[in-house]
CSV table of C-alpha atoms in Angstrom, one decimal:
chain,number,residue,atom,x,y,z
A,104,PRO,CA,0.2,-0.3,-0.1
A,105,GLU,CA,0.6,3.4,-0.4
A,106,THR,CA,3.7,2.7,-3.1
A,107,LEU,CA,2.3,3.5,-6.7
A,108,ALA,CA,3.4,6.9,-7.8
A,109,HIS,CA,0.3,6.5,-10.3
A,110,PRO,CA,-2.7,5.8,-8.3
A,111,LEU,CA,-5.4,3.3,-10.0
A,112,ALA,CA,-7.4,6.0,-12.2
A,113,PRO,CA,-10.8,6.3,-11.6
A,114,VAL,CA,-13.3,4.3,-13.9
A,115,GLY,CA,-15.4,7.6,-15.5
A,116,SER,CA,-12.3,8.5,-17.1
A,117,CYS,CA,-12.5,5.6,-19.2
A,118,THR,CA,-16.2,6.9,-20.6
A,119,MET,CA,-14.7,9.5,-23.4
A,120,CYS,CA,-13.5,6.6,-25.1
A,121,HIS,CA,-15.1,3.5,-24.0
A,122,ALA,CA,-18.7,4.1,-23.5
A,123,GLY,CA,-22.0,5.1,-25.8
A,124,TRP,CA,-22.5,2.1,-28.2
A,125,PRO,CA,-23.7,-1.7,-28.1
A,126,THR,CA,-20.2,-3.2,-27.1
A,127,ALA,CA,-18.2,-0.7,-25.3
A,128,ALA,CA,-17.0,-2.1,-22.3
A,129,HIS,CA,-17.6,0.2,-20.1
A,130,ASP,CA,-21.4,0.4,-20.6
A,131,ALA,CA,-21.4,-3.6,-20.0
A,132,TYR,CA,-19.4,-3.3,-17.1
A,133,ARG,CA,-20.7,-1.0,-14.4
A,134,GLY,CA,-23.4,-3.6,-13.4
A,135,THR,CA,-21.4,-6.4,-12.6
A,136,MET,CA,-20.5,-7.7,-9.6
A,137,MET,CA,-17.2,-6.7,-10.2
A,138,ALA,CA,-18.1,-3.3,-10.0
A,139,MET,CA,-20.2,-3.6,-7.6
A,140,ALA,CA,-18.2,-5.4,-5.2
A,141,MET,CA,-17.9,-2.6,-2.6
A,142,HIS,CA,-21.6,-2.5,-2.7
A,143,ASP,CA,-22.8,-5.6,-2.3
A,144,PRO,CA,-25.1,-5.3,0.8
A,145,MET,CA,-24.3,-9.2,1.6
A,146,PHE,CA,-20.6,-9.0,1.8
A,147,GLN,CA,-20.9,-6.2,3.7
A,148,ALA,CA,-22.4,-8.0,6.0
A,149,ALA,CA,-20.2,-10.7,6.2
A,150,LEU,CA,-17.3,-8.7,6.4
A,151,THR,CA,-18.8,-7.3,9.9
A,152,ILE,CA,-19.3,-10.7,11.2
A,153,ALA,CA,-15.7,-11.2,10.3
A,154,GLU,CA,-14.4,-8.2,11.5
A,155,GLN,CA,-16.1,-9.0,15.3
A,156,ASP,CA,-14.4,-12.6,14.5
A,157,ILE,CA,-10.6,-11.6,14.2
A,158,PRO,CA,-10.4,-7.2,14.8
A,159,ASP,CA,-9.0,-5.8,11.1
A,160,ILE,CA,-8.8,-9.1,9.4
A,161,GLY,CA,-11.2,-7.3,7.2
A,162,GLU,CA,-8.2,-6.2,5.4
A,163,PHE,CA,-7.8,-9.6,3.6
A,164,CYS,CA,-11.4,-9.4,2.2
A,165,LEU,CA,-11.0,-5.9,1.4
A,166,ARG,CA,-7.8,-6.5,-0.9
A,167,CYS,CA,-9.9,-8.1,-3.4
A,168,HIS,CA,-12.9,-5.8,-3.4
A,169,THR,CA,-11.3,-2.4,-3.3
A,170,PRO,CA,-7.7,-2.8,-4.9
A,171,PRO,CA,-7.6,1.5,-5.4
A,172,GLY,CA,-8.9,1.6,-1.6
A,173,TRP,CA,-6.0,-1.4,-0.6
A,174,LEU,CA,-3.6,-0.1,-2.8
A,175,GLU,CA,-4.0,3.8,-1.4
A,176,GLY,CA,-3.5,2.4,2.3
A,177,ARG,CA,-7.3,2.6,3.2
A,178,CYS,CA,-8.3,-0.6,4.2
A,179,LEU,CA,-7.2,-0.4,7.6
A,180,PRO,CA,-9.1,-0.5,9.9
A,181,GLY,CA,-10.4,-3.5,8.5
A,182,ASP,CA,-14.1,-2.5,8.3
A,183,GLY,CA,-13.7,-0.3,5.7
A,184,SER,CA,-14.5,2.7,7.4
A,185,ALA,CA,-11.0,4.8,6.2
A,186,LEU,CA,-12.2,3.9,2.8
A,187,GLN,CA,-13.4,6.9,0.6
A,188,PRO,CA,-15.7,7.3,-2.2
A,189,ILE,CA,-13.5,5.5,-5.5
A,190,ASP,CA,-12.5,2.9,-3.5
A,191,TYR,CA,-16.2,1.7,-3.8
A,192,GLU,CA,-15.4,1.6,-7.6
A,193,GLY,CA,-14.6,-2.3,-6.9
A,194,ILE,CA,-12.6,-3.7,-9.1
A,195,SER,CA,-11.8,-1.2,-11.3
A,196,CYS,CA,-11.4,-1.3,-15.1
A,197,ASP,CA,-7.5,0.0,-14.3
A,198,THR,CA,-7.4,-3.1,-11.6
A,199,CYS,CA,-7.2,-5.7,-14.8
A,200,HIS,CA,-5.8,-3.8,-17.2
A,201,ARG,CA,-2.3,-2.6,-15.3
A,202,MET,CA,-1.9,-5.8,-13.8
A,203,PRO,CA,1.0,-7.6,-15.9
A,204,GLN,CA,1.8,-11.3,-14.5
A,205,ALA,CA,4.3,-10.7,-11.8
A,206,ALA,CA,8.3,-11.3,-12.3
A,207,GLU,CA,8.3,-14.7,-10.7
A,208,GLY,CA,5.4,-15.7,-12.5
A,209,PRO,CA,2.2,-16.0,-11.4
A,210,LEU,CA,0.9,-15.4,-8.0
A,211,ILE,CA,-2.5,-17.4,-7.7
A,212,GLY,CA,-4.9,-16.4,-4.8
A,213,ASN,CA,-5.7,-13.8,-1.8
A,214,ALA,CA,-5.4,-10.4,-4.5
A,215,ARG,CA,-1.4,-10.8,-4.6
A,216,TYR,CA,-1.4,-8.6,-7.6
A,217,THR,CA,0.8,-6.7,-9.5
A,218,ILE,CA,0.1,-3.6,-10.8
A,219,VAL,CA,2.2,-1.5,-13.2
A,220,ASP,CA,3.2,1.7,-11.9
A,221,THR,CA,3.0,3.8,-15.3
A,222,THR,CA,-0.8,5.1,-17.7
A,223,GLU,CA,0.2,2.4,-19.3
A,224,ARG,CA,-3.3,-0.1,-20.1
A,225,ARG,CA,-2.5,-3.6,-21.2
A,226,SER,CA,-5.2,-5.5,-23.4
A,227,GLY,CA,-4.6,-9.0,-25.2
A,228,THR,CA,-5.2,-7.2,-28.3
A,229,VAL,CA,-3.4,-3.9,-29.2
A,230,SER,CA,-5.5,-2.0,-31.6
A,231,GLY,CA,-3.2,1.1,-32.2
A,232,TYR,CA,-5.1,3.1,-32.1
A,233,ALA,CA,-5.7,4.3,-28.1
A,234,THR,CA,-4.6,8.0,-26.9
A,235,HIS,CA,-3.2,6.3,-24.0
A,236,ALA,CA,-0.2,4.2,-23.8
A,237,SER,CA,-1.1,0.7,-24.1
A,238,ALA,CA,0.7,-2.8,-24.0
A,239,GLU,CA,-0.5,-6.0,-25.5
A,240,ASP,CA,-0.2,-8.9,-22.3
A,241,PRO,CA,-1.8,-12.8,-22.7
A,242,PHE,CA,-1.9,-12.4,-18.8
A,243,VAL,CA,-5.0,-10.1,-19.2
A,244,ALA,CA,-6.6,-12.6,-20.7
A,245,SER,CA,-5.3,-15.4,-18.9
A,246,ALA,CA,-7.1,-17.8,-16.0
A,247,GLU,CA,-4.4,-17.1,-14.2
A,248,LEU,CA,-5.2,-13.3,-13.9
A,249,CYS,CA,-8.8,-14.6,-12.6
A,250,GLY,CA,-6.9,-16.6,-10.0
A,251,THR,CA,-5.4,-13.5,-8.4
A,252,CYS,CA,-9.0,-13.1,-6.2
A,253,HIS,CA,-10.5,-15.9,-7.2
A,254,GLU,CA,-8.6,-18.5,-5.2
A,255,VAL,CA,-8.8,-17.6,-1.3
A,256,SER,CA,-6.9,-19.2,0.8
A,257,ASN,CA,-7.6,-19.0,5.2
A,258,PRO,CA,-3.6,-18.0,6.1
A,259,LEU,CA,-4.1,-18.8,9.7
A,260,PHE,CA,-5.0,-21.5,9.1
A,261,GLY,CA,-2.4,-23.2,7.1
A,262,ASP,CA,-4.1,-21.7,4.0
A,263,PHE,CA,-7.2,-23.8,4.3
A,264,PRO,CA,-9.0,-23.8,1.3
A,265,ILE,CA,-11.9,-21.9,1.0
A,266,GLU,CA,-12.2,-21.5,-2.1
A,267,ARG,CA,-11.0,-23.0,-5.5
A,268,THR,CA,-12.1,-21.9,-8.3
A,269,TYR,CA,-8.8,-21.2,-9.9
A,270,SER,CA,-7.7,-24.7,-9.1
A,271,GLU,CA,-11.0,-26.4,-9.6
A,272,TRP,CA,-10.2,-24.9,-13.4
A,273,ARG,CA,-6.3,-25.9,-13.4
A,274,ALA,CA,-7.2,-29.6,-13.2
A,275,SER,CA,-9.8,-29.8,-15.5
A,276,ALA,CA,-9.8,-30.7,-18.9
A,277,TYR,CA,-10.0,-27.1,-19.7
A,278,ASN,CA,-6.7,-26.2,-19.1
A,279,GLY,CA,-4.7,-28.3,-22.0
A,280,PRO,CA,-3.3,-28.1,-24.7
A,281,PRO,CA,-4.5,-25.1,-26.9
A,282,ALA,CA,-4.9,-27.2,-30.2
A,283,SER,CA,-7.6,-29.2,-27.6
A,284,LEU,CA,-11.0,-28.4,-28.5
A,285,ASP,CA,-11.9,-28.4,-24.7
A,286,THR,CA,-8.9,-26.0,-23.9
A,287,LYS,CA,-10.7,-22.9,-22.5
A,288,GLN,CA,-9.8,-19.5,-20.2
A,289,CYS,CA,-11.9,-18.1,-17.7
A,290,GLN,CA,-12.4,-15.2,-20.0
A,291,ASP,CA,-13.9,-17.4,-23.0
A,292,CYS,CA,-17.3,-18.4,-20.5
A,293,HIS,CA,-17.7,-15.6,-18.4
A,294,MET,CA,-16.8,-12.8,-21.0
A,295,GLU,CA,-18.5,-14.7,-24.5
A,296,SER,CA,-16.4,-12.8,-27.3
A,297,THR,CA,-18.1,-10.4,-30.1
A,298,THR,CA,-18.0,-8.7,-33.2
A,299,GLY,CA,-17.8,-5.2,-32.4
A,300,TYR,CA,-15.5,-2.0,-31.5
A,301,SER,CA,-12.9,-1.8,-29.0
A,302,SER,CA,-13.6,2.1,-28.9
A,303,ASN,CA,-14.9,4.9,-30.1
A,304,THR,CA,-11.7,6.4,-31.5
A,305,PRO,CA,-12.1,7.3,-35.1
A,306,GLY,CA,-11.5,4.6,-37.7
A,307,VAL,CA,-11.2,1.6,-34.8
A,308,PRO,CA,-11.7,-1.0,-36.9
A,309,SER,CA,-14.3,-3.4,-36.3
A,310,ARG,CA,-13.2,-6.9,-34.7
A,311,THR,CA,-13.3,-9.3,-32.3
A,312,VAL,CA,-14.7,-8.3,-28.5
A,313,HIS,CA,-15.1,-9.5,-25.0
A,314,SER,CA,-18.2,-8.6,-23.4
A,315,HIS,CA,-17.3,-7.3,-20.0
A,316,ARG,CA,-20.8,-8.1,-18.8
A,317,ILE,CA,-18.8,-10.6,-16.6
A,318,VAL,CA,-21.5,-12.8,-15.1
A,319,GLY,CA,-21.8,-15.9,-13.2
A,320,ALA,CA,-23.8,-17.3,-10.7
A,321,ASN,CA,-25.1,-14.1,-9.0
A,322,THR,CA,-28.8,-13.7,-9.7
A,323,LEU,CA,-29.8,-12.1,-6.5
A,324,VAL,CA,-27.3,-9.6,-5.4
A,325,PRO,CA,-27.6,-6.9,-8.7
A,326,LYS,CA,-31.5,-7.4,-8.3
A,327,VAL,CA,-31.1,-6.2,-5.0
A,328,LEU,CA,-29.3,-3.2,-5.7
A,329,ALA,CA,-31.1,-2.5,-9.1
A,330,THR,CA,-34.0,-1.6,-6.5
A,331,GLU,CA,-32.6,-0.1,-3.5
A,332,ARG,CA,-29.8,1.4,-4.9
A,333,PRO,CA,-31.3,3.8,-7.7
A,334,ASP,CA,-28.6,6.8,-6.3
A,335,LEU,CA,-25.8,4.2,-8.0
A,336,GLY,CA,-27.8,5.4,-11.5
A,337,VAL,CA,-27.1,1.6,-13.2
A,338,THR,CA,-30.6,0.5,-12.6
A,339,ALA,CA,-30.7,-0.6,-16.1
A,340,GLU,CA,-27.2,-2.1,-16.2
A,341,LEU,CA,-27.8,-4.3,-13.3
A,342,LEU,CA,-30.8,-5.9,-14.2
A,343,ALA,CA,-29.6,-6.8,-17.5
A,344,THR,CA,-26.8,-8.6,-15.7
A,345,ALA,CA,-29.4,-10.7,-13.6
A,346,GLU,CA,-31.1,-11.6,-16.7
A,347,ALA,CA,-27.6,-12.5,-18.2
A,348,ALA,CA,-26.6,-14.4,-15.4
A,349,ALA,CA,-30.3,-16.4,-15.3
A,350,GLU,CA,-29.6,-17.2,-19.0
A,351,TYR,CA,-26.3,-18.2,-18.1
A,352,LEU,CA,-27.3,-20.4,-15.4
A,353,LYS,CA,-28.8,-22.5,-18.3
A,354,LYS,CA,-25.6,-23.9,-20.0
A,355,ALA,CA,-24.3,-25.0,-16.8
A,356,ALA,CA,-25.4,-28.3,-16.3
A,357,THR,CA,-27.8,-30.6,-18.4
A,358,VAL,CA,-30.0,-33.3,-16.8
A,359,GLU,CA,-30.5,-36.8,-18.4
A,360,ILE,CA,-33.6,-39.8,-17.0
A,361,THR,CA,-32.1,-42.8,-18.6
A,362,PRO,CA,-34.9,-44.7,-20.6
A,363,PRO,CA,-35.8,-46.7,-17.4
A,364,ALA,CA,-37.9,-50.1,-17.9
A,365,PRO,CA,-41.8,-50.0,-17.9
A,366,ALA,CA,-43.7,-49.9,-14.5
A,367,ARG,CA,-45.3,-52.7,-13.0
A,368,ALA,CA,-48.5,-51.9,-11.2
A,369,GLY,CA,-48.4,-53.1,-7.6
A,370,GLN,CA,-44.3,-52.8,-7.0
A,371,GLU,CA,-41.2,-50.6,-6.6
A,372,PHE,CA,-40.0,-48.6,-9.5
A,373,SER,CA,-36.6,-47.0,-9.8
A,374,PHE,CA,-35.1,-44.7,-12.1
A,375,ASP,CA,-31.7,-42.7,-12.7
A,376,VAL,CA,-31.2,-39.2,-13.2
A,377,VAL,CA,-27.6,-37.9,-14.6
A,378,VAL,CA,-26.5,-34.2,-14.0
A,379,THR,CA,-23.8,-33.1,-15.7
A,380,ASN,CA,-21.6,-30.5,-15.2
A,381,GLU,CA,-20.6,-28.5,-18.3
A,382,CYS,CA,-18.6,-25.6,-16.2
A,383,GLY,CA,-15.0,-25.3,-16.1
A,384,HIS,CA,-14.7,-25.6,-12.6
A,385,LYS,CA,-17.2,-27.2,-10.0
A,386,LEU,CA,-20.4,-27.1,-9.5
A,387,PRO,CA,-21.2,-24.6,-8.4
A,388,THR,CA,-18.0,-22.9,-7.2
A,389,GLY,CA,-16.9,-20.3,-5.5
A,390,TYR,CA,-17.3,-19.5,-1.6
A,391,PRO,CA,-20.5,-21.5,-0.7
A,392,GLU,CA,-21.5,-18.6,1.4
A,393,GLY,CA,-24.9,-20.6,0.6
A,394,ARG,CA,-25.2,-21.2,-2.5
A,395,ARG,CA,-26.4,-24.7,-3.6
A,396,ARG,CA,-27.7,-26.5,-6.4
A,397,TRP,CA,-30.2,-29.7,-6.6
A,398,LEU,CA,-32.4,-31.6,-8.0
A,399,GLU,CA,-36.3,-31.3,-7.8
A,400,VAL,CA,-37.7,-35.1,-9.0
A,401,VAL,CA,-42.0,-35.3,-9.1
A,402,GLY,CA,-43.3,-38.8,-10.0
A,403,THR,CA,-47.2,-39.2,-11.0
A,404,ASP,CA,-49.3,-41.5,-12.9
A,405,ALA,CA,-51.9,-40.7,-15.3
A,406,ALA,CA,-54.7,-39.4,-13.5
A,407,GLY,CA,-52.0,-36.8,-11.5
A,408,THR,CA,-51.7,-38.6,-8.8
A,409,GLU,CA,-48.4,-38.0,-7.1
A,410,LEU,CA,-46.0,-40.7,-6.1
A,411,LEU,CA,-42.8,-39.2,-5.5
A,412,ARG,CA,-42.1,-35.4,-4.8
A,413,SER,CA,-38.2,-34.7,-3.5
A,414,GLY,CA,-36.4,-31.6,-3.0
A,415,THR,CA,-39.6,-29.2,-3.1
A,416,ILE,CA,-38.8,-26.1,-1.4
A,417,ASP,CA,-40.9,-24.1,0.6
A,418,PRO,CA,-42.1,-20.3,-1.3
A,419,ALA,CA,-42.6,-18.4,1.5
A,420,THR,CA,-39.8,-19.4,3.7
A,421,MET,CA,-37.0,-20.8,1.1
A,422,VAL,CA,-36.0,-23.5,3.3
A,423,LEU,CA,-35.5,-26.7,1.2
A,424,ASP,CA,-37.4,-29.6,2.5
A,425,ALA,CA,-34.2,-31.4,4.0
A,426,SER,CA,-36.6,-34.6,4.8
A,427,ALA,CA,-37.6,-35.6,1.9
A,428,PRO,CA,-36.8,-38.9,0.5
A,429,GLN,CA,-34.0,-39.6,-1.8
A,430,LEU,CA,-33.1,-35.5,-1.6
A,431,ARG,CA,-29.7,-34.9,-4.2
A,432,LYS,CA,-28.0,-31.8,-3.5
A,433,TYR,CA,-24.6,-30.1,-4.3
A,434,GLU,CA,-22.8,-27.9,-2.3
A,435,ALA,CA,-19.9,-27.3,-0.1
A,436,ARG,CA,-20.0,-27.2,3.8
A,437,LEU,CA,-17.4,-25.4,5.6
A,438,GLY,CA,-16.5,-25.4,9.8
A,439,SER,CA,-14.2,-25.0,12.2
A,440,ASN,CA,-12.9,-28.7,14.2
A,441,GLY,CA,-16.2,-30.4,13.4
A,442,GLU,CA,-18.9,-28.0,13.1
A,443,TYR,CA,-20.4,-26.3,10.7
A,444,ASN,CA,-20.4,-22.7,10.6
A,445,TYR,CA,-20.2,-20.3,8.2
A,446,HIS,CA,-17.3,-17.6,10.3
A,447,MET,CA,-15.4,-17.8,6.8
A,448,VAL,CA,-12.0,-16.3,9.0
A,449,GLU,CA,-12.4,-19.3,11.9
A,450,GLN,CA,-12.9,-22.1,9.1
A,451,ASN,CA,-10.2,-24.7,8.7
A,452,GLU,CA,-12.2,-28.0,7.7
A,453,ILE,CA,-14.0,-29.0,4.9
A,454,LEU,CA,-17.1,-31.1,6.2
A,455,TYR,CA,-19.1,-31.9,2.9
A,456,ASP,CA,-18.6,-31.0,-0.5
A,457,SER,CA,-21.2,-33.1,-2.9
A,458,ARG,CA,-19.9,-30.8,-5.6
A,459,ILE,CA,-20.1,-31.9,-9.7
A,460,PRO,CA,-16.6,-32.2,-10.7
A,461,PRO,CA,-15.9,-30.8,-14.3
A,462,LYS,CA,-14.1,-32.4,-17.0
A,463,GLY,CA,-11.3,-34.0,-16.6
A,464,PHE,CA,-10.8,-33.2,-13.2
A,465,ARG,CA,-7.6,-34.5,-11.4
A,466,PRO,CA,-8.0,-33.0,-7.8
A,467,THR,CA,-5.4,-32.3,-5.2
A,468,GLU,CA,-6.5,-33.9,-1.8
A,469,ASP,CA,-7.9,-30.5,-0.8
A,470,MET,CA,-10.4,-30.6,-3.4
A,471,LEU,CA,-12.0,-33.8,-3.2
A,472,PRO,CA,-15.4,-34.8,-2.8
A,473,VAL,CA,-15.8,-35.1,0.8
A,474,GLY,CA,-19.4,-37.1,1.8
A,475,HIS,CA,-19.6,-37.8,-1.3
A,476,GLU,CA,-18.3,-40.3,-4.7
A,477,TYR,CA,-17.9,-40.1,-8.3
A,478,PRO,CA,-16.5,-42.5,-10.3
A,479,VAL,CA,-13.0,-42.4,-11.5
A,480,LEU,CA,-12.9,-42.6,-15.2
A,481,PRO,CA,-10.1,-45.3,-16.8
A,482,ASP,CA,-8.2,-42.3,-17.9
A,483,GLY,CA,-7.7,-41.3,-13.6
A,484,SER,CA,-10.2,-38.4,-13.8
A,485,LEU,CA,-13.5,-38.3,-11.8
A,486,ALA,CA,-16.3,-38.4,-13.7
A,487,ASN,CA,-18.2,-35.2,-14.2
A,488,TRP,CA,-21.8,-36.2,-14.0
A,489,ASP,CA,-23.6,-37.2,-10.7
A,490,THR,CA,-26.2,-40.3,-11.0
A,491,ALA,CA,-29.1,-40.1,-8.3
A,492,THR,CA,-31.2,-42.7,-8.3
A,493,TYR,CA,-35.1,-42.4,-7.4
A,494,SER,CA,-37.7,-44.7,-6.4
A,495,LEU,CA,-40.8,-44.2,-6.1
A,496,ALA,CA,-44.3,-47.2,-5.4
A,497,VAL,CA,-46.3,-47.6,-8.1
A,498,PRO,CA,-50.3,-48.4,-6.6
A,499,ALA,CA,-51.9,-51.6,-8.3
A,500,THR,CA,-54.6,-49.1,-9.3
A,501,ALA,CA,-51.7,-46.8,-11.3
A,502,THR,CA,-52.8,-45.3,-14.4
A,503,THR,CA,-50.5,-45.5,-17.3
A,504,PRO,CA,-48.3,-44.3,-17.7
A,505,LEU,CA,-46.0,-42.6,-15.1
A,506,THR,CA,-44.2,-39.5,-15.8
A,507,VAL,CA,-41.1,-38.6,-14.1
A,508,THR,CA,-39.7,-35.1,-14.0
A,509,ALA,CA,-36.6,-33.2,-12.7
A,510,THR,CA,-35.3,-30.0,-12.4
A,511,LEU,CA,-31.7,-28.9,-11.2
A,512,TRP,CA,-32.2,-25.5,-9.4
A,513,HIS,CA,-29.8,-22.7,-7.7
A,514,GLN,CA,-30.1,-20.4,-4.9
A,515,THR,CA,-27.2,-17.8,-4.8
A,516,THR,CA,-27.7,-18.1,-1.2
A,517,THR,CA,-29.7,-18.9,1.9
A,518,PRO,CA,-32.3,-17.9,4.4
A,519,GLU,CA,-30.0,-19.8,6.6
A,520,PHE,CA,-27.0,-17.5,5.7
A,521,ALA,CA,-29.0,-14.5,5.4
A,522,MET,CA,-30.2,-14.9,9.4
A,523,PHE,CA,-26.8,-15.6,10.0
A,524,LEU,CA,-25.3,-12.9,9.3
A,525,ARG,CA,-28.5,-10.5,10.6
A,526,ASP,CA,-28.1,-12.3,13.9
A,527,GLU,CA,-24.4,-13.0,14.3
A,528,ASN,CA,-24.0,-9.1,14.1
A,529,VAL,CA,-23.6,-6.8,17.7
A,530,THR,CA,-21.6,-4.5,15.9
A,531,ASN,CA,-24.3,-2.0,13.3
A,532,GLU,CA,-26.9,-2.8,11.1
A,533,THR,CA,-25.5,-4.3,7.8
A,534,GLY,CA,-27.0,-7.8,9.0
A,535,ASP,CA,-30.6,-6.2,9.7
A,536,GLU,CA,-30.2,-4.1,6.4
A,537,TRP,CA,-29.0,-7.2,4.4
A,538,TRP,CA,-32.3,-9.6,6.0
A,539,ARG,CA,-34.2,-6.5,5.3
A,540,MET,CA,-33.1,-6.6,1.4
A,541,TYR,CA,-33.1,-10.1,0.7
A,542,VAL,CA,-36.7,-10.6,2.2
A,543,ALA,CA,-37.8,-7.8,0.1
A,544,ALA,CA,-36.2,-9.5,-3.2
A,545,GLY,CA,-38.2,-12.7,-2.2
A,546,MET,CA,-35.6,-14.3,-0.6
A,547,ASP,CA,-34.2,-15.8,-3.6
A,548,PRO,CA,-36.3,-17.8,-5.5
A,549,PRO,CA,-34.5,-21.0,-7.1
A,550,GLY,CA,-33.3,-20.3,-10.6
A,551,PHE,CA,-33.5,-22.8,-13.3
A,552,VAL,CA,-30.8,-24.5,-14.4
A,553,ALA,CA,-31.7,-27.3,-16.7
A,554,ASP,CA,-34.5,-30.1,-16.8
A,555,ALA,CA,-35.6,-33.4,-18.4
A,556,SER,CA,-39.0,-35.2,-18.0
A,557,ALA,CA,-39.9,-39.3,-18.7
A,558,THR,CA,-42.9,-41.3,-19.5
A,559,VAL,CA,-43.1,-44.9,-18.9
A,560,ALA,CA,-45.9,-47.8,-19.1
A,561,VAL,CA,-47.4,-49.2,-16.4
A,562,THR,CA,-47.5,-52.7,-16.5
A,563,PRO,CA,-50.7,-54.9,-15.3
A,564,PRO,CA,-49.9,-56.3,-11.8
A,565,VAL,CA,-49.3,-60.2,-11.5
A,566,THR,CA,-52.3,-62.1,-11.3
A,567,PRO,CA,-51.2,-65.7,-9.4
A,568,ASP,CA,-51.9,-68.9,-11.0
A,569,PRO,CA,-53.9,-69.7,-8.2
A,570,THR,CA,-52.8,-73.6,-9.5
A,571,ASP,CA,-49.4,-73.4,-8.8
A,572,THR,CA,-49.4,-74.8,-5.7
A,573,ALA,CA,-45.1,-74.9,-5.2
A,574,GLN,CA,-45.3,-70.9,-5.2
A,575,GLU,CA,-47.3,-71.8,-2.3
A,576,ASP,CA,-44.9,-73.0,0.1
A,577,ASP,CA,-43.3,-70.4,2.2
A,578,GLY,CA,-40.9,-73.2,3.5
A,579,ARG,CA,-42.6,-74.1,6.9
A,580,GLY,CA,-44.9,-76.0,5.0
A,581,CYS,CA,-48.8,-75.4,3.2
A,582,GLY,CA,-50.2,-78.6,4.6
A,583,CYS,CA,-49.9,-80.5,1.7
A,584,ALA,CA,-47.3,-82.2,3.0
A,585,THR,CA,-49.5,-83.6,5.4
A,586,GLY,CA,-52.4,-84.6,3.3
A,587,GLY,CA,-54.7,-81.5,3.3
A,588,ALA,CA,-55.2,-81.5,-0.6
A,589,SER,CA,-57.3,-78.7,-0.7
A,590,ALA,CA,-55.1,-76.7,1.6
A,591,GLY,CA,-53.5,-74.8,-1.1
A,592,LEU,CA,-55.9,-74.5,-3.7
A,593,GLY,CA,-58.3,-73.2,-1.5
A,594,LEU,CA,-56.4,-70.3,-0.1
A,595,PRO,CA,-57.4,-66.9,-0.5
A,596,LEU,CA,-55.6,-64.3,-2.4
A,597,ALA,CA,-54.5,-62.4,0.4
A,598,ALA,CA,-53.4,-64.8,1.7
A,599,TRP,CA,-51.2,-66.0,-0.6
A,600,LEU,CA,-49.9,-62.2,-1.5
A,601,LEU,CA,-48.8,-62.3,2.0
A,602,ARG,CA,-46.4,-65.6,1.4
A,603,ARG,CA,-45.5,-64.2,-1.4
A,604,ARG,CA,-44.2,-61.0,0.5
A,605,ARG,CA,-42.5,-63.0,3.2
A,606,ARG,CA,-40.6,-65.5,0.7
């Protein structure tokens, strides 16, 4: 801190050349979570809890959320009370465009960034039309730049892995040779390319540019800020980000119901739901903070009689029914000394991690699934899909066909985490304010990711042959051996079925 001769420039200084047309970087960026990293009310509430747990640990969080503030030495006290308005610009344009690779190589995680101490801006392509000093630097378009912050370890507990998004990508098939069709950098997905202009400088040619509407899975906070903070002047941009994130979720996974065999009335029926991760990291990834995905599975017969429901959420409270039969969730749970909790700066143990691996995943020990298994493929990688088996009892009166549907849902956060931020706060109003905003926003209704359905024929129940006396013997004798000639032939159907069940 406080060593830059050229501080990071205000975001507004970029608007002269990078705002005002459909592919303008500034216009898309200003509604993203990168731009809102310090305005995020959920982050502010979480920062307060961290400060309560360990005073001034908040500086560790603010390194990522406000590089301008940290580089200018305003992140102490750790509660952010010394920050100035410019520091609320979050991850500003200059943060990334003045960030080269460190001389000793990429420094992954915990905001260990290097900043060029000139006004030169760096990008993946230099057009030659820029009115400021510029340099072509492949680091800006690399996953390593994203890994600067999207990799978080707790240094208080031996660099305990809180977030491993970058490492998950690095251990996947998407970190491959340039010739591989699987190979992708973070920017290839989160900053999709399009054709347009990089600036409004006269003579700049149309070319491939990357959208700066940087989207992930956070559909909640942009909507909250659009409603709660009209003073920011970016309501339309925030809503556009929320809408883009909702669409982006639909690319994250696929759901398939394996073609099941016909069901038999009066018997148990089973089928598999396969969820495949199409992301370059775990599904979901990032700091858990309550984020989760889960399957809602419903089975009905042709008359609409419900035979199975699993994974239902209460629309009034957004509480997921954990007692539902065969519930399948994808989430990580961190804690301290065997106890699940949300105190990020105290966490030192992964208690559970059922998140689906990415394609070609060869994890190190700190990224292995915990409490959930994924098949090891012949090439040594973990499967990037999960197979969940469901069963239901088909009544003897069931009408054909059965219909089974499976829907994969996403939540940015949960009511449990929101209540934690509210109830644990004994310092200020940030927890109460976040709870109020969260409730006003509908408590984060589930976002649709993918679904599948299948119809299954129901065949009639097996009708026993009353002349087949051999099937009546339950091993204890049916009377035939003692001369009871009519013992089997005269057995009522209900008693016959009961003996079948005993067998």
